[in-house]
Short mmCIF file of C-alpha atoms and ligand atoms in Angstrom, two decimals:
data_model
loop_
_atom_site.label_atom_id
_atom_site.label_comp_id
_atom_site.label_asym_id
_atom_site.label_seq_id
_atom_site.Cartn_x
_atom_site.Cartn_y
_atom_site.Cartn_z
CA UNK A 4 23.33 12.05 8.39
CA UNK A 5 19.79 10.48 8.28
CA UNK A 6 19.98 6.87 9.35
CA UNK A 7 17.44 5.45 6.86
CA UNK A 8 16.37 1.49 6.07
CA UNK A 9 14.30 0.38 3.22
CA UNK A 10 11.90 -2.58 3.44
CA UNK A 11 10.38 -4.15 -0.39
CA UNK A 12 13.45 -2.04 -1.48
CA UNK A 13 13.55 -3.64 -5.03
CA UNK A 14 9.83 -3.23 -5.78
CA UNK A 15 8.13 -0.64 -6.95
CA UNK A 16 8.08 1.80 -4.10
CA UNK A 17 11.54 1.13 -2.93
CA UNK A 18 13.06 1.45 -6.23
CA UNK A 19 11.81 4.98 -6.54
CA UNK A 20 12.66 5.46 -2.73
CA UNK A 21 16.32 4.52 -3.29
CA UNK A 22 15.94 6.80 -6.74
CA UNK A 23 14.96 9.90 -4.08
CA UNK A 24 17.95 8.32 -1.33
CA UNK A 25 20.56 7.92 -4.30
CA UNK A 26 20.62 11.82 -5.43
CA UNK A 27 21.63 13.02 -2.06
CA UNK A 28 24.00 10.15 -0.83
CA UNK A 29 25.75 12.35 1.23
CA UNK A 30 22.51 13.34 3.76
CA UNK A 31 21.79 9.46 4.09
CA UNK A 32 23.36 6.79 5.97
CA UNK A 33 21.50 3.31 4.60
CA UNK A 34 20.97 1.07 7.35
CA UNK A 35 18.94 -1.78 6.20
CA UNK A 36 17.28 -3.05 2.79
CA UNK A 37 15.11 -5.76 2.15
CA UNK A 38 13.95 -7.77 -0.75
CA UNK A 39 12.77 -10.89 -2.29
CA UNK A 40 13.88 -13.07 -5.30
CA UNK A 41 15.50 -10.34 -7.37
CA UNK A 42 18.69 -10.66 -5.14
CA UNK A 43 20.94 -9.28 -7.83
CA UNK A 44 19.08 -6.26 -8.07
CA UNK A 45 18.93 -6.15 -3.85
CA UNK A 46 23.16 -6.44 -3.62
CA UNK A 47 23.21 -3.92 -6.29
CA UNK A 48 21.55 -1.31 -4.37
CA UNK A 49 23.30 -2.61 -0.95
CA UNK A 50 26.59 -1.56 -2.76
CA UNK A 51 25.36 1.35 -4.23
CA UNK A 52 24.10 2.59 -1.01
CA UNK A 53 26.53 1.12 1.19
CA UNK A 54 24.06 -0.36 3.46
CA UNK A 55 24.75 -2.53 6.88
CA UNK A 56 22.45 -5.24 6.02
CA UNK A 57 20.94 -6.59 3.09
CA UNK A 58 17.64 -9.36 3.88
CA UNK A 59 16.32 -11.58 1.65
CA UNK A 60 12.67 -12.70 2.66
CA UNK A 61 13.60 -16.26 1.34
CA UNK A 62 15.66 -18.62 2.86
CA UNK A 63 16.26 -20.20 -0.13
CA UNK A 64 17.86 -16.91 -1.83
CA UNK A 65 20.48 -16.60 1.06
CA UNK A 66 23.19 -18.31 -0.55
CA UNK A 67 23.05 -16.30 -4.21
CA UNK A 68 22.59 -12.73 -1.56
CA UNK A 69 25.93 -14.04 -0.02
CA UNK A 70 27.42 -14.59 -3.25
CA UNK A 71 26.75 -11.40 -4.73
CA UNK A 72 27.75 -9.43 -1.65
CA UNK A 73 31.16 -11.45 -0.97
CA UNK A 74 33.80 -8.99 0.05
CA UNK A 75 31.54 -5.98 0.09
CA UNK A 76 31.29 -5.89 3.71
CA UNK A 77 27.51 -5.86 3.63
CA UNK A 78 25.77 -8.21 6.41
CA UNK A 79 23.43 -10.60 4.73
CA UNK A 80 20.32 -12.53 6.18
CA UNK A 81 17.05 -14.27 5.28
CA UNK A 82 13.79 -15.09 6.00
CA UNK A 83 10.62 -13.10 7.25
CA UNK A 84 12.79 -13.35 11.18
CA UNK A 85 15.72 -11.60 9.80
CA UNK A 86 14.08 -9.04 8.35
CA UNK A 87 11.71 -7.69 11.86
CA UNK A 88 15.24 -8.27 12.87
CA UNK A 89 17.18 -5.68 10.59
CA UNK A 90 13.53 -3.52 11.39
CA UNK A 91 15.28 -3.46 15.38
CA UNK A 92 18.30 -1.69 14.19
CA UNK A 93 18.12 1.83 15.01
CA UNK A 94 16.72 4.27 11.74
CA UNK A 95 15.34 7.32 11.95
CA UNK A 96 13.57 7.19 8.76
CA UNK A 97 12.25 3.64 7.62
CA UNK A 98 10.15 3.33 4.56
CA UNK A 99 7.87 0.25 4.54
CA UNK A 100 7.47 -0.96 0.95
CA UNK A 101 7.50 -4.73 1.23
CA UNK A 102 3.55 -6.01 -0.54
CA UNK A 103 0.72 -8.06 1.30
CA UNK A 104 0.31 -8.50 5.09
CA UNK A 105 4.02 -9.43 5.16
CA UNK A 106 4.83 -6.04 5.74
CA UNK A 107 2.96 -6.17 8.99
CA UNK A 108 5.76 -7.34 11.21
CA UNK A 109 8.73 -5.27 9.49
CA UNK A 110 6.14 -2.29 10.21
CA UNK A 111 5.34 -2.74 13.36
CA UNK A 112 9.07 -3.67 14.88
CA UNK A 113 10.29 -0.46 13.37
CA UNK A 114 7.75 1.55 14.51
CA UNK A 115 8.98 0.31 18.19
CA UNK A 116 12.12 2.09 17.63
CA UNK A 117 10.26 5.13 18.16
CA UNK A 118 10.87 7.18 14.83
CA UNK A 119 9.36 7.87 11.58
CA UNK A 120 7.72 4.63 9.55
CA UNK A 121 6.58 5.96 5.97
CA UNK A 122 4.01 3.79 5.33
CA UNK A 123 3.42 2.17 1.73
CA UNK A 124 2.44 -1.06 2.67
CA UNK A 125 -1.45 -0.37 3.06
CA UNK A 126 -2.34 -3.78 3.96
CA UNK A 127 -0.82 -3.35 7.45
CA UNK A 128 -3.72 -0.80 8.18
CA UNK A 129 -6.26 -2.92 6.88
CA UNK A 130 -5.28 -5.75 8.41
CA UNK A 131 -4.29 -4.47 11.83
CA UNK A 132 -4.64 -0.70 11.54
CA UNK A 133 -6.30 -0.11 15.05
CA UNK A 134 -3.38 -1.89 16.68
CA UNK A 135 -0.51 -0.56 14.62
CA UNK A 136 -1.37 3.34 15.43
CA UNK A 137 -1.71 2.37 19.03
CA UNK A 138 1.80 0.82 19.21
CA UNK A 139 2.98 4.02 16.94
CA UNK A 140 1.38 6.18 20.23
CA UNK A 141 2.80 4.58 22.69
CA UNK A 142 6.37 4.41 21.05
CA UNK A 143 5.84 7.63 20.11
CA UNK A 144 6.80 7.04 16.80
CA UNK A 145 5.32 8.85 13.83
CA UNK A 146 3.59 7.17 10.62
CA UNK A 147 3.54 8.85 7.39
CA UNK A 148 1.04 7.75 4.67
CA UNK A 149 2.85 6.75 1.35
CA UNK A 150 -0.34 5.67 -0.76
CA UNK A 151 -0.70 8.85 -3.22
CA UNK A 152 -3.63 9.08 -1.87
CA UNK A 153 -3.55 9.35 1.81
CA UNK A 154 -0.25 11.51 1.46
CA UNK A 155 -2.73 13.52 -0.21
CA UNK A 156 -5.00 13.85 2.20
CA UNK A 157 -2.70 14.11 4.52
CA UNK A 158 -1.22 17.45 2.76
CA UNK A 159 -4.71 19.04 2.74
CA UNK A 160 -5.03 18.82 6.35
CA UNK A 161 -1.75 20.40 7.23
CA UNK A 162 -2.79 23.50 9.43
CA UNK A 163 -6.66 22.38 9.52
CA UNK A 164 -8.70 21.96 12.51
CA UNK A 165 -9.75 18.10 11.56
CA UNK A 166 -13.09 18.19 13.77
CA UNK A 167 -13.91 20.45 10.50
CA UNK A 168 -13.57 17.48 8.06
CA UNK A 169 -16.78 16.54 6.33
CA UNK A 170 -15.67 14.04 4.21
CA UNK A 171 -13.07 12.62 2.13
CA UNK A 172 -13.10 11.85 -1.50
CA UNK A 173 -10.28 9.03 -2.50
CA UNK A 174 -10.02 9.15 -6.44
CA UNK A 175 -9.90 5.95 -8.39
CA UNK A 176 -8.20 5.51 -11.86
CA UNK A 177 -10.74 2.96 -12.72
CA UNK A 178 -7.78 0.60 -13.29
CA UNK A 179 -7.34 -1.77 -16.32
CA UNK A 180 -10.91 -2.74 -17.62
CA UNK A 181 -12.30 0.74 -16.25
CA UNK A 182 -14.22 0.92 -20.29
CA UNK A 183 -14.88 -2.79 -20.03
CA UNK A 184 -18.94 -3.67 -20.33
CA UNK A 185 -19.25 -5.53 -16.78
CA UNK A 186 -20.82 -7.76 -18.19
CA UNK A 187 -17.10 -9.10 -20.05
CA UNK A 188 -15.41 -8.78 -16.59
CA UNK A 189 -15.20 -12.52 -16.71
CA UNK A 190 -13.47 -13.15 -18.99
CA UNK A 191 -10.62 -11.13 -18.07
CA UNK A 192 -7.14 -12.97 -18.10
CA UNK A 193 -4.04 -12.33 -16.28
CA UNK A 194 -2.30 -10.26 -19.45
CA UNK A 195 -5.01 -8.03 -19.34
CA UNK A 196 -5.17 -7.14 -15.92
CA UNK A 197 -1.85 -6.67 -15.27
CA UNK A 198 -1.68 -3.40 -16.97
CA UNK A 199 -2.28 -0.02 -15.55
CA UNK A 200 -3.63 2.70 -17.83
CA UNK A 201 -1.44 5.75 -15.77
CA UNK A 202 0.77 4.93 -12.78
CA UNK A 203 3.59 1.72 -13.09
CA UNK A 204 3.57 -0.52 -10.09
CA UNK A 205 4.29 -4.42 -8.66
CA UNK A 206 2.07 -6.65 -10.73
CA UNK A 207 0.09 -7.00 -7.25
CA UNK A 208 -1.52 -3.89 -6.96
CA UNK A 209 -1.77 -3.63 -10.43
CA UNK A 210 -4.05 -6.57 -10.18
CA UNK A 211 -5.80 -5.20 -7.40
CA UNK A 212 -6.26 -1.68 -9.12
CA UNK A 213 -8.30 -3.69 -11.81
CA UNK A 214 -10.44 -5.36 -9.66
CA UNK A 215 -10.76 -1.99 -7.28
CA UNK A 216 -9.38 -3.97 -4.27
CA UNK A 217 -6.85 -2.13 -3.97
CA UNK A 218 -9.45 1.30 -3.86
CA UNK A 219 -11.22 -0.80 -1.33
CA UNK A 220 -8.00 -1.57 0.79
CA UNK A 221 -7.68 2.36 0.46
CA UNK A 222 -11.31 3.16 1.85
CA UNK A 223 -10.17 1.22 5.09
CA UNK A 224 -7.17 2.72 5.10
CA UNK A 225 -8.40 6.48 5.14
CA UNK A 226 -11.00 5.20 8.29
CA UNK A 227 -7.61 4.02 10.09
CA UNK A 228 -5.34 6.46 9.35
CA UNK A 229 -7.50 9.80 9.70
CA UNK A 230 -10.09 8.58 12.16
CA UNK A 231 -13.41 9.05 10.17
CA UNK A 232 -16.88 6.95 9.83
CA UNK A 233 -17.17 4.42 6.51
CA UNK A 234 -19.88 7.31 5.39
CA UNK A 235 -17.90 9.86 5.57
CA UNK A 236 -15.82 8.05 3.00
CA UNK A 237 -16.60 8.84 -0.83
CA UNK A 238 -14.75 7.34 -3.89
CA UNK A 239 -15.27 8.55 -7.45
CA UNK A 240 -13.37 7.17 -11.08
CA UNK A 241 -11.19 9.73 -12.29
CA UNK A 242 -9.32 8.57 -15.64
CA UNK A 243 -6.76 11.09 -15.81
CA UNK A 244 -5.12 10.19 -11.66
CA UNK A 245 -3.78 14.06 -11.61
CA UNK A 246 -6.12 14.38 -8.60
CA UNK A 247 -5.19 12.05 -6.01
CA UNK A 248 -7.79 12.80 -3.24
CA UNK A 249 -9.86 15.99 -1.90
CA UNK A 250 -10.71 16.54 0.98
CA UNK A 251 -14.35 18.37 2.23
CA UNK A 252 -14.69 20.70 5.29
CA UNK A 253 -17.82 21.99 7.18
CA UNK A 254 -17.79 25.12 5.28
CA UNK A 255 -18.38 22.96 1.87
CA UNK A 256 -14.80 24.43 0.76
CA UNK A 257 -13.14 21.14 -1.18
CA UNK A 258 -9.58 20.93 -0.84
CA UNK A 259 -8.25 18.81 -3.40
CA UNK A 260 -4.47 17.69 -4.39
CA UNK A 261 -3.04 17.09 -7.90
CA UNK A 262 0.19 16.03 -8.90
CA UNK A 263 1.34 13.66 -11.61
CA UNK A 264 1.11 9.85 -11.35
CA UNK A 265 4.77 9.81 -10.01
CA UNK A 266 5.18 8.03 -6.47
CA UNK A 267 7.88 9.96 -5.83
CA UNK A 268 6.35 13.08 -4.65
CA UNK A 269 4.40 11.15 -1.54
CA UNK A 270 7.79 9.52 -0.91
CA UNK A 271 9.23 12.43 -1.37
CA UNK A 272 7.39 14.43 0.96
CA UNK A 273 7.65 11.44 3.42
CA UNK A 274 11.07 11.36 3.50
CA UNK A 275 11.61 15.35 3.61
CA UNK A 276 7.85 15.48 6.13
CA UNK A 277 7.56 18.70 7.48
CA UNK A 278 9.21 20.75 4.92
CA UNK A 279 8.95 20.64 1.57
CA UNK A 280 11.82 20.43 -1.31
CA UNK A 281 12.48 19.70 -4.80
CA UNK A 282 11.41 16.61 -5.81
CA UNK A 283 12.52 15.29 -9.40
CA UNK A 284 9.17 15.02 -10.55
CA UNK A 285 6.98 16.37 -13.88
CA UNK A 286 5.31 19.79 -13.33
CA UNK A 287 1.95 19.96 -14.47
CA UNK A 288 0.98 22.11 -17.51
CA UNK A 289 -2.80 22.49 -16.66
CA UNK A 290 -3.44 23.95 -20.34
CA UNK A 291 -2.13 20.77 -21.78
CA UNK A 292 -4.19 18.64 -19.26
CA UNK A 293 -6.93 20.86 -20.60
CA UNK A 294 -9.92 18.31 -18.57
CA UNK A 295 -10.28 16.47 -16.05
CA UNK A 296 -13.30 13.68 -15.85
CA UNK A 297 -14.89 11.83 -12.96
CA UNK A 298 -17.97 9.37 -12.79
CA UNK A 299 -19.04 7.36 -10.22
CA UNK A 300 -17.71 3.85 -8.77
CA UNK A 301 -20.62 1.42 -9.12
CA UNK A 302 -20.30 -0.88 -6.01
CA UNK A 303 -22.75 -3.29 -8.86
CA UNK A 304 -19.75 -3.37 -11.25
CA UNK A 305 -16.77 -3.53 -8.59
CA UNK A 306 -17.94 -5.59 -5.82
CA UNK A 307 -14.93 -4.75 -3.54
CA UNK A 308 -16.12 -1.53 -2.64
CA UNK A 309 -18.87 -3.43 -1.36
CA UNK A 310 -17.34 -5.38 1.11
CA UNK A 311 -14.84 -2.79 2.20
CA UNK A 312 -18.05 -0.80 3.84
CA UNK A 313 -18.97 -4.27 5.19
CA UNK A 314 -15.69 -4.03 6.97
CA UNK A 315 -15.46 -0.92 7.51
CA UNK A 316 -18.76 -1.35 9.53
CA UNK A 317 -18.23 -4.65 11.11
CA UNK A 318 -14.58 -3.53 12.44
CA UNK A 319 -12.76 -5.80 14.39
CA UNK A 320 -10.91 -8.83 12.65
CA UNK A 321 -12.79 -8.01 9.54
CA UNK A 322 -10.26 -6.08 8.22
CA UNK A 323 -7.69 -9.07 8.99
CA UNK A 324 -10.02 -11.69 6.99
CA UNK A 325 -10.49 -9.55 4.25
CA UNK A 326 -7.06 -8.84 3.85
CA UNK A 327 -6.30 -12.34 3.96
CA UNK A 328 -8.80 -13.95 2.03
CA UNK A 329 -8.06 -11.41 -0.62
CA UNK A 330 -4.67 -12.69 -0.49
CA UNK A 331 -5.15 -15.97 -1.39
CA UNK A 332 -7.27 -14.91 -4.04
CA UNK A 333 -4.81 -12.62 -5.79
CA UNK A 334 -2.31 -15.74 -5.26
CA UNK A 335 -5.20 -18.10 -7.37
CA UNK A 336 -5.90 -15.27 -9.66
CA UNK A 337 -1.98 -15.31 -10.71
CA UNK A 338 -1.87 -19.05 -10.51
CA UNK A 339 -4.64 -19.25 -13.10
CA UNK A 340 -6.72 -21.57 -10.91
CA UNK A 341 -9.67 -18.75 -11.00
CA UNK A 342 -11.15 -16.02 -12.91
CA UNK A 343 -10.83 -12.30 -12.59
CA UNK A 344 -14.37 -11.73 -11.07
CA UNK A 345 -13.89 -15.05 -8.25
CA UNK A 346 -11.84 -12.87 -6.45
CA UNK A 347 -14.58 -10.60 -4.79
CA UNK A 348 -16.51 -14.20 -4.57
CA UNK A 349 -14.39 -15.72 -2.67
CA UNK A 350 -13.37 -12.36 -0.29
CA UNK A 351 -16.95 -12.11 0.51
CA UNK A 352 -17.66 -16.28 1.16
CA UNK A 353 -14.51 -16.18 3.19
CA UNK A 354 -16.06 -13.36 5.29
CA UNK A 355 -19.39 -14.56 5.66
CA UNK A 356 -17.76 -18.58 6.68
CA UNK A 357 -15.73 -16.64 9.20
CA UNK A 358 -17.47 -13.43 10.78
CA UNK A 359 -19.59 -15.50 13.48
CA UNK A 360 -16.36 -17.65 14.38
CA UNK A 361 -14.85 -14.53 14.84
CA UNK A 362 -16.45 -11.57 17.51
CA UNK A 363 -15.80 -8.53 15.97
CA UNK A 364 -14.91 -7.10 19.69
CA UNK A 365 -11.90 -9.45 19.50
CA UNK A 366 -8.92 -7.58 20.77
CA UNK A 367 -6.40 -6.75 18.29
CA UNK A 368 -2.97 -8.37 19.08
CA UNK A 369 0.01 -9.16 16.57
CA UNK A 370 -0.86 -12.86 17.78
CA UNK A 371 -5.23 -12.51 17.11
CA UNK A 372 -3.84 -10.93 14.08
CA UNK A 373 -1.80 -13.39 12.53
CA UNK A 374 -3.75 -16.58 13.99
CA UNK A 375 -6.88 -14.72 12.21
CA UNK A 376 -4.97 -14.30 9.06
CA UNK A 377 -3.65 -17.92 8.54
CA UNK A 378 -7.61 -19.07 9.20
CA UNK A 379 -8.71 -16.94 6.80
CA UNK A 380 -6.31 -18.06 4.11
CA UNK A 381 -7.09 -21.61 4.86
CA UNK A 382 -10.54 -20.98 4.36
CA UNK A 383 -10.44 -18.86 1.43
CA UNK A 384 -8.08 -21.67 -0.14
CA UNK A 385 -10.47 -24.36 0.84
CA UNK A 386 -13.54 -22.12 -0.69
CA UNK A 387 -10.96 -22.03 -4.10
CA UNK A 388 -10.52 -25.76 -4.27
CA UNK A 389 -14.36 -26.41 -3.72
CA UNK A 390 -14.80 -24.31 -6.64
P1 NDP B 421 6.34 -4.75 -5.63
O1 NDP B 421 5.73 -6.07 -5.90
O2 NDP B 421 6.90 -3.96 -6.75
O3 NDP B 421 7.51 -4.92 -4.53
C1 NDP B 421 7.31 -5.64 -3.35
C2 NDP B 421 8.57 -5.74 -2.54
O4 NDP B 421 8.37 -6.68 -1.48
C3 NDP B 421 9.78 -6.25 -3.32
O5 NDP B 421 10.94 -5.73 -2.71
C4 NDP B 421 9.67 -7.76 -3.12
O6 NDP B 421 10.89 -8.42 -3.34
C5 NDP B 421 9.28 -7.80 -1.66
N1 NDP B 421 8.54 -9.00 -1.27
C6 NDP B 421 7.73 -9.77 -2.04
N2 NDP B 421 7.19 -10.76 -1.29
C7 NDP B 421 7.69 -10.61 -0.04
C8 NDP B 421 7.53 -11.33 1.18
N3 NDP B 421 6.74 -12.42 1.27
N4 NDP B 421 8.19 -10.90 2.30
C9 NDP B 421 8.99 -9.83 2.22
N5 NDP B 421 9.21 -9.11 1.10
C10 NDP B 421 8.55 -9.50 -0.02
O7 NDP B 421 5.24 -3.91 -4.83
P2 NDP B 421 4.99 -2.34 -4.85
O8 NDP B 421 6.26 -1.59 -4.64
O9 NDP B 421 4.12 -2.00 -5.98
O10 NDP B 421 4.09 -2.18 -3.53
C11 NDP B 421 4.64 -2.26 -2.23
C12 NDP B 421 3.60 -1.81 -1.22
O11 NDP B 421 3.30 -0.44 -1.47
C13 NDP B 421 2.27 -2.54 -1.33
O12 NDP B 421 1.68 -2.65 -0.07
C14 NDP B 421 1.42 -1.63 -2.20
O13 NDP B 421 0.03 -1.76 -1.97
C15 NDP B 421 1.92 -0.26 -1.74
N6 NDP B 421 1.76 0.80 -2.71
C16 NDP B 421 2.39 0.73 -3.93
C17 NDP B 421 2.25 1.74 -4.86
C18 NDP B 421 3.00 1.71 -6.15
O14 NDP B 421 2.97 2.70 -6.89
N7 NDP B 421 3.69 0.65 -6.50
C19 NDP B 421 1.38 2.88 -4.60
C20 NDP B 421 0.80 2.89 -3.27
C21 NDP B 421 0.98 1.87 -2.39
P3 NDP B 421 11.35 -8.98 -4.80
O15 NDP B 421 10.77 -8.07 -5.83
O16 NDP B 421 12.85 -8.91 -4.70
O17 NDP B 421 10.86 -10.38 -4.91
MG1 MG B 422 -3.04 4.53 -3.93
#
């Protein structure tokens, strides 16, 4: 039996993780999950799965987790210690699905252990990505790209020679306003951006696939996970998200990879990584597709492709600051305190305040990290308040 633990396991990505885990109960022994608020939903599935440990992230959540799980024999914790402590117990397989920069810790504790960390949580490469493969190496532990875009990538390089890569081509839904005029951006509320026209996700990176932060979070995260240059990075809208990436070799052959918008094929092939099985997912029927459209991503119209090449060039912290500052934006966005198009504003003020404070040779260390990040909140929330 696979020893397997679940981080963010009642979001969107763990919920279809413990959807894969729960057909084949019998192949999986569930060490640790981890949620949030929804602690009904998180006892639930420690029941279900008959897991050792069920965190909360909140302290204040411990008591209704204990509640729920009286009698079930289930341990129960809470708060962000407890959880990079249930990431020390021994898995072979841990899927890291919690959202934001709080996954970094979870992530990286795991990845000590040695074994196989799938990798959802994308802001942990943007944020610390340099540091986070080099701890991965020298555990000798092995991180698998989640994001249905990477894992595709990832696929069309099995059996390459990578020193053959030209370049890599992330596709972009557009997200909710993609047939918006720019010029109504502003006026965008909350409602309206919290809906995605193909794939169904945490109201996060639903957000942040309106805005294209979370394409730009994905540009940074190809650079760290596969090694190449910010030009050898394309991006290019396609409406239909059947083709989740494509990558281009020396030879100008194009390699690209469809599936449908179902996250349960890159968890899938995560959790089964390196063979290949059935996966409960829709087949395509490329006669009923019939299309498929692409146009380009104006870096005009979605400023935070913009400032993911300015990262992507200035390395360093940048990544940390932007990941940050973006943060706190998101978090004013959903509080109502700004407007849809502030967000890139304030992402890019942050990182202009902060990238002379901060050398871009800086080393990398969980502590740089996570000193860097709180700065760059506190700046980005002091930029918010000055309006
Ligand atoms: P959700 O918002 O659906 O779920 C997030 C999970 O993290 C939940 O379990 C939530 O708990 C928990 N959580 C929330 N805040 C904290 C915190 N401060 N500390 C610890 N845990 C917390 O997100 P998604 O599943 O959509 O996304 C998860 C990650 O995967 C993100 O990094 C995202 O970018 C990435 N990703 C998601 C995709 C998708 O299709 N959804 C696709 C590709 C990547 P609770 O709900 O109980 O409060
Ligand atoms: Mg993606």
């Amino acid at each position: 039996m696979r020893k397997v633990s679940i981080f963010g396991a009642t979001g969107s990505i763990g919920e279809n993780t413990v959807d894969l885990i729960s057909r084949n109960p019998s192949e999986y022994d569930v060490v640790a999950l981890s949620g949030g608020r929804n602690v009904a939903r998180l006892a639930e599935q420690a029941i279900a799965l008959k897991a050792d440990v069920a965190v909360t992230a909140f302290e204040e959540c411990f008591a209704d987790l204990k509640a729920a799980l009286v009698g079930s024999g289930v341990d129960v914790a809470a708060g962000p210690d407890a959880i990079a402590q249930a990431a020390e117990r021994p898995a072979d397989w841990v899927m890291s699905a919690i959202v934001g920069a709080a996954g970094l810790v979870p992530g990286l504790t795991a990845l000590k252990q040695g074994k196989t960390l799938a990798l959802a949580n994308k802001e942990s490469l943007v944020t610390a990505g340099p540091m986070l493969l080099a701890e991965a190496k020298a555990h000798g532990a092995t991180v698998l790209p989640v994001d249905s875009e990477h894992s595709a990538v990832f696929q069309a390089l099995v059996g390459e020679d990578t020193t053959a890569v030209e370049r890599i081509i992330i596709t972009a839904s557009g997200g909710a306003f993609r047939d918006w005029d720019a010029k109504d951006l502003h006026k965008a509320t909350l409602e309206d951006a919290c809906t995605h026209p193909n794939w169904d996700m945490g109201q996060r990176i639903t957000i942040d696939s309106a805005s294209l932060f979370n394409k730009a979070m994905e540009l940074i995260e190809t650079k760290e996970f596969f090694g190449v240059l910010s030009d050898q990075i394309e991006t290019v809208i396609h409406p239909e998200s059947l083709i989740h990436a494509l990558v281009g070799f020396n030879d100008g052959a194009l390699m690209a990879h469809l599936g449908p918008p179902d996250m349960r094929h890159a968890i899938g092939y995560a959790l089964h990584w390196p063979d290949r099985t059935h996966l409960p997912v829709d087949r395509l029927d490329l006669t009923q597709i019939g299309s498929l459209n692409f146009r380009p991503a104006d870096p005009e119209r979605y400023p935070a492709l913009r400032l993911a090449r300015e990262v992507m060039e200035a390395g360093g912290m940048a990544g940390t600051i932007f990941t940050a500052a973006k943060e706190a934006a998101l978090d004013a966005f959903i509080a109502r305190q700004i407007g849809f198009t502030h967000m890139a504003d304030i992402v890019d003020a942050t990182l202009s305040t902060l990238s002379g404070e901060i050398a871009a040779s800086e080393q990398l260390t969980l502590d740089s990290v996570l000193a860097v990040d709180h700065l760059a909140r506190k700046t980005a929330q002091a930029i918010i308040a000055a309006g």
